[in-house]
Coordinates of C-alpha atoms and ligand atoms in Angstrom, one line a residue:
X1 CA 120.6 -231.9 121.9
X2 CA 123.2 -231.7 119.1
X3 CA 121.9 -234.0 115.8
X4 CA 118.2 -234.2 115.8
X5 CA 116.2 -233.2 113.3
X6 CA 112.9 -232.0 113.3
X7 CA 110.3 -231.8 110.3
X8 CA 107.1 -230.1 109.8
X9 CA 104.8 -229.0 106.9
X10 CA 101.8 -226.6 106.1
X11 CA 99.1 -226.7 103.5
X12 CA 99.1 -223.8 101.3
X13 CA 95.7 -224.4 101.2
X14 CA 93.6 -221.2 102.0
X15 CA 95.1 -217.9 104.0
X16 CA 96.9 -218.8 107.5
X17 CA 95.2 -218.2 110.7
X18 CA 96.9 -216.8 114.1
X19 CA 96.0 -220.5 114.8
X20 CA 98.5 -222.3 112.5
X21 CA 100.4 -219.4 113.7
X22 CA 100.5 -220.1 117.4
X23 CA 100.2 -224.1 117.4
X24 CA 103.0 -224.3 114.8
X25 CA 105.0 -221.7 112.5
X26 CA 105.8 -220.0 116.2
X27 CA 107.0 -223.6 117.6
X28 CA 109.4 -224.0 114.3
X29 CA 110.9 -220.6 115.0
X30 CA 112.5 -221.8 118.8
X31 CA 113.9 -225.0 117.3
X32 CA 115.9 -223.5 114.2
X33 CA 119.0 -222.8 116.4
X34 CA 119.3 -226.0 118.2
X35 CA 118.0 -229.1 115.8
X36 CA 118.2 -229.5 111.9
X37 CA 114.7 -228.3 110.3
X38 CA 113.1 -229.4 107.4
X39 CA 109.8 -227.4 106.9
X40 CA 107.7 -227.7 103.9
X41 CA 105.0 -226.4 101.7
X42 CA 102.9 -229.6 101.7
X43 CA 101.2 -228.8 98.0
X44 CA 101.0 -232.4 97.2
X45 CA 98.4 -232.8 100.4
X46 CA 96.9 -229.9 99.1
X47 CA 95.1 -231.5 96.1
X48 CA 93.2 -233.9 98.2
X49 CA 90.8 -231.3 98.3
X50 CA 90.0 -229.2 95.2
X51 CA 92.3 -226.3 94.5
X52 CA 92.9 -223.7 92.0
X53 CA 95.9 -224.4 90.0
X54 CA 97.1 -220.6 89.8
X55 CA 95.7 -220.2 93.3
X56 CA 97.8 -222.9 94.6
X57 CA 101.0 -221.7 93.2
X58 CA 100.5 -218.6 94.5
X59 CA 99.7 -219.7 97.9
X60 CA 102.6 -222.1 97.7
X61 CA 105.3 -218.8 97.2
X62 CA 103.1 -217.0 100.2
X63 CA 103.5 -219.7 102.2
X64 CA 106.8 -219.3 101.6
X65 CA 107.4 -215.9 102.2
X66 CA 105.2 -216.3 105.2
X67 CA 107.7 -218.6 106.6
X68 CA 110.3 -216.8 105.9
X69 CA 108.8 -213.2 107.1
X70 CA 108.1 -214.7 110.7
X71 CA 111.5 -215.6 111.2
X72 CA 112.2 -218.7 110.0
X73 CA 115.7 -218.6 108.6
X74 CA 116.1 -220.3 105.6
X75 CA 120.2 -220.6 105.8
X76 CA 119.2 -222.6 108.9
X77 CA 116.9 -224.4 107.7
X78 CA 116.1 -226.6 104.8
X79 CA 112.9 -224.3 103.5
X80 CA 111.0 -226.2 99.9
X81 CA 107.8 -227.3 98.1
X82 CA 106.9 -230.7 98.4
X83 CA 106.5 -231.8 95.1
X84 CA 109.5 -230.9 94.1
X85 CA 111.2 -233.9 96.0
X86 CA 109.7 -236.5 94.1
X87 CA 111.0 -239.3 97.0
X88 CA 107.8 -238.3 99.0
X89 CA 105.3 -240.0 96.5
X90 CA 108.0 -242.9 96.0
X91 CA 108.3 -243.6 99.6
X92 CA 104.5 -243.3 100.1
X93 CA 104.2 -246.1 97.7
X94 CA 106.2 -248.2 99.4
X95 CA 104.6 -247.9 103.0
X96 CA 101.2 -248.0 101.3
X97 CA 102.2 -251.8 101.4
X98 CA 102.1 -251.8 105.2
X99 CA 99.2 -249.9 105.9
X100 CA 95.7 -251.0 106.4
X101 CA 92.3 -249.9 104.8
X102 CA 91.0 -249.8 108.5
X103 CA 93.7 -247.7 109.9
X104 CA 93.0 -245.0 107.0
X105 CA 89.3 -244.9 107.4
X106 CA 89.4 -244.3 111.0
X107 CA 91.5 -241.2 110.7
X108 CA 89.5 -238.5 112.7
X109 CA 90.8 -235.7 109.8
X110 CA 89.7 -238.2 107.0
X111 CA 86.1 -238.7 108.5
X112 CA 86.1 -234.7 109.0
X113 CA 87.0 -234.0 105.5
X114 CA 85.1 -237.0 104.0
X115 CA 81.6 -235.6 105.2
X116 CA 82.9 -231.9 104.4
X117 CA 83.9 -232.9 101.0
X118 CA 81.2 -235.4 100.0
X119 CA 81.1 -235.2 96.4
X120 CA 85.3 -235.8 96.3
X121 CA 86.4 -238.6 99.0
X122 CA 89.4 -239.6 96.7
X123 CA 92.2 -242.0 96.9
X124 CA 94.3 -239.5 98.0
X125 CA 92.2 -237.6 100.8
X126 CA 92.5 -241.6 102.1
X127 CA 96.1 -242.1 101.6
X128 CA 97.0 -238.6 103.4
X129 CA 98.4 -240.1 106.6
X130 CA 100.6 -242.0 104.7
X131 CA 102.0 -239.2 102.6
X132 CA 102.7 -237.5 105.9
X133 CA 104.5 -240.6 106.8
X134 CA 106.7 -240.2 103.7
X135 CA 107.4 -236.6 104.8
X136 CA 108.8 -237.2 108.3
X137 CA 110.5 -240.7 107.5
X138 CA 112.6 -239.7 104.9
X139 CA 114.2 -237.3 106.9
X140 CA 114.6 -239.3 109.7
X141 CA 113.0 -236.9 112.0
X142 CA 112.8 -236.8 115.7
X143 CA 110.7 -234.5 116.2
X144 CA 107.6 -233.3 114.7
X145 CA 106.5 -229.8 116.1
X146 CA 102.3 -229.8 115.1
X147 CA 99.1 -228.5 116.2
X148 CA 96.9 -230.8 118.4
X149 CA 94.7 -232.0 115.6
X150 CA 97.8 -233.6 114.1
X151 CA 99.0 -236.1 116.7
X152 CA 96.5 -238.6 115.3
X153 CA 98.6 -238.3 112.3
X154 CA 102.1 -238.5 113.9
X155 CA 100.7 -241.8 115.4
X156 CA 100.6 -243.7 112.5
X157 CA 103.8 -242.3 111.5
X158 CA 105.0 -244.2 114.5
X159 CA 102.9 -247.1 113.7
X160 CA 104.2 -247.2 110.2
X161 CA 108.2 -246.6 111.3
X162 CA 107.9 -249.7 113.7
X163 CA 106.0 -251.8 111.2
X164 CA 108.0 -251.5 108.8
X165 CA 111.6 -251.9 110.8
X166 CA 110.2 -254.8 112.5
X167 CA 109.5 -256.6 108.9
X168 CA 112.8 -255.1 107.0
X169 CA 115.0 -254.4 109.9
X170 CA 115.8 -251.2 111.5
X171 CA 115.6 -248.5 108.9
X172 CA 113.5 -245.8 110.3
X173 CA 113.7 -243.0 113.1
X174 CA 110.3 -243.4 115.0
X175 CA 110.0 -239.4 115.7
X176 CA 107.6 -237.8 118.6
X177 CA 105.3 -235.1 117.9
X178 CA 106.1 -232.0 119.7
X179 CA 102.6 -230.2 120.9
X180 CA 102.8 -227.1 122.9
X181 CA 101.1 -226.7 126.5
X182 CA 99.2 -223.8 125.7
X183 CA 98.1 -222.8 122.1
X184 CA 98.2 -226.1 120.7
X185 CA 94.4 -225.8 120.0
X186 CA 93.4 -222.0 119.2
X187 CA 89.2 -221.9 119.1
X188 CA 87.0 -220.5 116.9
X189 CA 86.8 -217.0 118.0
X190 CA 82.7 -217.5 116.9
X191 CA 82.0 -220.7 118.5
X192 CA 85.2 -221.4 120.7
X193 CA 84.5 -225.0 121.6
X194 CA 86.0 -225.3 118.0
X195 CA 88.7 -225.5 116.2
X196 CA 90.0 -221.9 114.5
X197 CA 90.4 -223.2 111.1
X198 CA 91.6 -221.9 107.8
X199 CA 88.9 -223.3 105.9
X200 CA 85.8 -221.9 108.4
X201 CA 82.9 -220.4 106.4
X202 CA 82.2 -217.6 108.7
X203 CA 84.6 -215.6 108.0
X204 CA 84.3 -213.6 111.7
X205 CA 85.6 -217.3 112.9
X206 CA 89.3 -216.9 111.8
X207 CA 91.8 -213.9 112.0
X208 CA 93.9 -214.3 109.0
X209 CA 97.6 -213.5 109.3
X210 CA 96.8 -210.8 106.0
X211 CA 93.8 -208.8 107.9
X212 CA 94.7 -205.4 108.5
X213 CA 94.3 -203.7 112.0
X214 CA 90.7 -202.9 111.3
X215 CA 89.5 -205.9 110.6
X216 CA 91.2 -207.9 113.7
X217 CA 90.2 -205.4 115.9
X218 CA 87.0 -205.8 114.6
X219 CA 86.6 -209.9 114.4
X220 CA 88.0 -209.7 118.5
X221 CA 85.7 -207.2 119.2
X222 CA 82.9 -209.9 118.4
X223 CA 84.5 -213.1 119.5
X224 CA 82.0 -215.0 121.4
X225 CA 82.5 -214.7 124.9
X226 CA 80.2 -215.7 127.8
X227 CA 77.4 -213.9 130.4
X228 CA 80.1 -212.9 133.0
X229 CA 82.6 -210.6 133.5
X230 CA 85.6 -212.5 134.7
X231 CA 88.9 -212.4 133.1
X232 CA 90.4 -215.5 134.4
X233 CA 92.0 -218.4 132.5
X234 CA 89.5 -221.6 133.1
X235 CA 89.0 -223.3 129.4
X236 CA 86.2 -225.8 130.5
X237 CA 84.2 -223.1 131.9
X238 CA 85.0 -220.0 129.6
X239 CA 86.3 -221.0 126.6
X240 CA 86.0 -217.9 125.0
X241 CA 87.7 -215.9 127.6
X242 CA 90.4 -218.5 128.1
X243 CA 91.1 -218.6 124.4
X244 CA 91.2 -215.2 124.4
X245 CA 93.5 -215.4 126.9
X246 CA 95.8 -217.7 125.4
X247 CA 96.2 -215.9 122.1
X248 CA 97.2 -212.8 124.3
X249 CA 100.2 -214.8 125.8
X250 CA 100.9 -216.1 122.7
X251 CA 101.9 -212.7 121.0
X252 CA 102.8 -211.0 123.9
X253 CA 105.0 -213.3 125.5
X254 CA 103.9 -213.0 128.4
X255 CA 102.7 -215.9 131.0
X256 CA 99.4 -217.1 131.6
X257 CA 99.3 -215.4 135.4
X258 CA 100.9 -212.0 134.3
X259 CA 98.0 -212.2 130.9
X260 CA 95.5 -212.9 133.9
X261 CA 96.9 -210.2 136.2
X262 CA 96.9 -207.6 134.1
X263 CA 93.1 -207.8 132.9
X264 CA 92.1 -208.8 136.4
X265 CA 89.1 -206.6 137.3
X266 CA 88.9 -204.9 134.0
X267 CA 85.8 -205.2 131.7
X268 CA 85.5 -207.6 128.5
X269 CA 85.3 -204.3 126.2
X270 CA 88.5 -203.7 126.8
X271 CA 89.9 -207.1 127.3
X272 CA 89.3 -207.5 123.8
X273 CA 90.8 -204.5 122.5
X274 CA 93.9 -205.5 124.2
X275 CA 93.9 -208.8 122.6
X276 CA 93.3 -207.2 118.9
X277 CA 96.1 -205.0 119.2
X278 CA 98.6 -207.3 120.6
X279 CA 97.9 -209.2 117.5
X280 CA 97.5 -206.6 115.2
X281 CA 101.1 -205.2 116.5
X282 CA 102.4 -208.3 116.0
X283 CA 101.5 -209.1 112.5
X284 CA 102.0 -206.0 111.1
X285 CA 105.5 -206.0 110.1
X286 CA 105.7 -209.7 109.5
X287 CA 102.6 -208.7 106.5
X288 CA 105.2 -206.0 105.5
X289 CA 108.0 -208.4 105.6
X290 CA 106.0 -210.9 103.7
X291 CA 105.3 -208.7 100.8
X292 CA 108.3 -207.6 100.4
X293 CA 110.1 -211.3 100.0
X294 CA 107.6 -212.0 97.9
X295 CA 108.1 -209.1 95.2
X296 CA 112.1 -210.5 95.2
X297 CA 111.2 -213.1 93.2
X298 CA 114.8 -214.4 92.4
X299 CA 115.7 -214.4 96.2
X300 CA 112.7 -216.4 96.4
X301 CA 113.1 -218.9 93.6
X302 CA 116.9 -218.8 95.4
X303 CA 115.8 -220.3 98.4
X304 CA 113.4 -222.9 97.3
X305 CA 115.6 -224.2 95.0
X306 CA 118.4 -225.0 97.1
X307 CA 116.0 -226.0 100.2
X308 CA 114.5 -228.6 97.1
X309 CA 118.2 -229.8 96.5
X310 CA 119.2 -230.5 100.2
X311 CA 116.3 -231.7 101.1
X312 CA 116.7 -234.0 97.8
X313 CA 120.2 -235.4 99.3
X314 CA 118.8 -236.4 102.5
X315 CA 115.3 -238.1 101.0
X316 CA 117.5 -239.7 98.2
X317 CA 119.5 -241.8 100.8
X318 CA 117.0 -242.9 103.1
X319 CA 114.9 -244.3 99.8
X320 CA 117.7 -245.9 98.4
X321 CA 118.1 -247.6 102.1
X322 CA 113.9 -248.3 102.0
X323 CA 114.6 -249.8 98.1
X324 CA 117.2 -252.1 99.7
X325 CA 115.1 -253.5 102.3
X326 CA 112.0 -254.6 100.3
X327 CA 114.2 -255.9 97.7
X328 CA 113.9 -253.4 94.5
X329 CA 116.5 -253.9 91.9
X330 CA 118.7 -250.7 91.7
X331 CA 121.7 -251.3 89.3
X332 CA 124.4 -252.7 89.8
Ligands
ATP1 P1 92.2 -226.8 107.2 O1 91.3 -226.1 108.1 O2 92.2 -226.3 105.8 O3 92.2 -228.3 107.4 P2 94.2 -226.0 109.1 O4 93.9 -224.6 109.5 O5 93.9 -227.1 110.1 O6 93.6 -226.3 107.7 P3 96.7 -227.1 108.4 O7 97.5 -226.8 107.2 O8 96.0 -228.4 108.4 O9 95.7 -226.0 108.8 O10 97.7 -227.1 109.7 C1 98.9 -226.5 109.7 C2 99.5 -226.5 111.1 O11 98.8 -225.6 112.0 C3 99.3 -227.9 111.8 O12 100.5 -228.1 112.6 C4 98.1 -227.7 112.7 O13 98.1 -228.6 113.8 C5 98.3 -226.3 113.1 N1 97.0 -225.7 113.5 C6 95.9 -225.6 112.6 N2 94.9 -225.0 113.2 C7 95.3 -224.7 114.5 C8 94.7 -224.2 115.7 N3 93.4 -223.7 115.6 N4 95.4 -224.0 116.8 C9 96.6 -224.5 116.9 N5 97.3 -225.1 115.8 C10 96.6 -225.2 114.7
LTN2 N1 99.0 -232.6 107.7 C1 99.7 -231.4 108.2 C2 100.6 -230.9 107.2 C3 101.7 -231.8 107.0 C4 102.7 -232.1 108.0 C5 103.6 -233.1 107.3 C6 103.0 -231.8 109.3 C7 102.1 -232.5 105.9 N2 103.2 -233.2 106.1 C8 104.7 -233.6 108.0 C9 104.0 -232.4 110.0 C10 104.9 -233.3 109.3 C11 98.7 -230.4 108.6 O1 99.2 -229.6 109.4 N3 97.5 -230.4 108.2

């Protein structure tokens, strides 16, 4: 499909899991040849939850790196911070105006973060949907590739796209969210009815894309499985196994049945050793990659700053359009 365009975003909020890994950076990487890509550091969602200003900016040029170190190809794509496109928080002004109160405060995310934050429900922790609105809108995106937890989000962005062309005329792309089959939801490894999240206390929950060998093999070896000894791929029943399972394909490449054929019969010892080092394997030249890019700071700074200028052109136009619509005075 020649001309689409597809946009996503991370939080460089806390050390990636194999989960943002496998529900989304991994997604990005298939699209890069076919559709133009925007993918962002989200920073300015980032501070709806306390951060650490020199942590932040770290994270943001890991993130970064990251990005870039599992394959995404930054003369493909346009690759930049957030906040340095100042026509996100402009645009999220404007369709502030067409969202409702209600719609925010039943976000499934903001209730989430609301009770896990309860000393700092800000303005902004709100207003995050519509923020993410800005982001996909002002590229005109088709697709948004996400995790599961995010579709919520991608359906207000459709809400808001249709509200606001049916008031102001078509202006607009309504984009789709783009969810894989299988990894769209990795588990908890410790309580795997549950989300694997970046910001989990226990820190046996998460495999981080920065653990060494030792400590993955370690965190699989006590993922939470169940009484049996089955190794089949049934995520009602044995969640554990079944996530277990699904992480396996996802760094292996391999399908569901051949995952399921080749531990078929064998014991859960060894089922998770296999899954460790499949992982571990995998990650261990994308860490070396990583730090590498990052010590080549000018590279670095190279790439952001002319992934902040193009992605500047494109947001630039489509505001101008949105300024037009509602009626904002703009020169002559
Ligand atoms: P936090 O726990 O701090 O809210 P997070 O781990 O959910 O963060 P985000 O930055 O919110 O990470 O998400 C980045 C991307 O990774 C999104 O597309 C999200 O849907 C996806 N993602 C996050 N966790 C998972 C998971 N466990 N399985 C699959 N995809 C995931
Ligand atoms: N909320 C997203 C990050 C994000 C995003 C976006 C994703 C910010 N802006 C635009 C897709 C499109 C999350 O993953 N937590």
């Amino acid at each position: 499909m020649e001309g689409k365009t597809v946009y996503s975003a991370i939080q460089p909020s806390g050390n990636l899991t194999i989960g943002n890994y496998v529900g989304s950076i991994r997604n990005w990487l298939t699209m890069q040849d076919e559709y133009d890509c925007y993918y962002a550091m989200a920073n300015m969602h980032a501070i709806t939850v306390r951060q650490e200003p020199s942590e932040l900016r770290r994270r943001t040029l890991e993130l970064a790196a990251l990005y870039i170190a599992c394959g995404i190809d930054p003369e493909k794509c346009t690759l930049y911070v957030q906040s340095q496109v100042p026509q996100h928080a402009e645009l999220a002004w404007v369709l502030n105006t067409v969202t409702y109160v209600g719609e925010m405060e039943r976000m499934t995310q903001f209730k989430d973060k609301s009770q896990k934050h309860a000393d700092n429900i800000n303005m902004g922790l709100m207003d995050y949907p519509v923020l993410m609105a800005a982001d996909i809108l002002l590229y005109q995106a088709d697709f948004v590739p996400v995790g599961q937890d995010q579709t919520q989000h991608v359906e207000i962005t459709r809400d808001i796209a249709i509200r606001f062309n049916n008031r102001f005329g078509e202006t607009f792309t309504v984009p789709k969210a783009l969810i894989l089959k299988q990894g769209a939801k990795i588990a908890s490894l410790q309580e795997p009815t549950k989300k694997m999240s970046k910001s989990d206390e226990n820190p046996n929950a998460s495999v981080y894309l920065t653990d060494d060998k030792d400590t993955i093999l370690r965190k699989f070896k006590r993922a939470v499985t169940d009484s049996g000894n089955e190794i089949r791929f049934a995520p009602e029943e044995k969640a554990g196994v079944s996530n277990l399972l699904t992480i396996y394909a996802a760094f292996t490449g391999k399908t569901m049945e051949e995952a399921e054929r080749e531990f078929s019969g064998k014991g859960y010892g060894e089922f998770k050793l296999a899954v460790g080092e499949a992982v571990a394997d995998k990650l261990a030249p994308v860490q070396a990659e990583q730090a590498r890019i990052l010590k080549d700071k000018a590279y670095l700074s190279g790439v952001l700053s002319s992934g902040a200028e193009r992605a500047f052109k494109t947001a630039r136009k489509t505001l101008s359009k949105v300024y037009r619509k509602v009626g904002f005075y703009q020169g002559e």
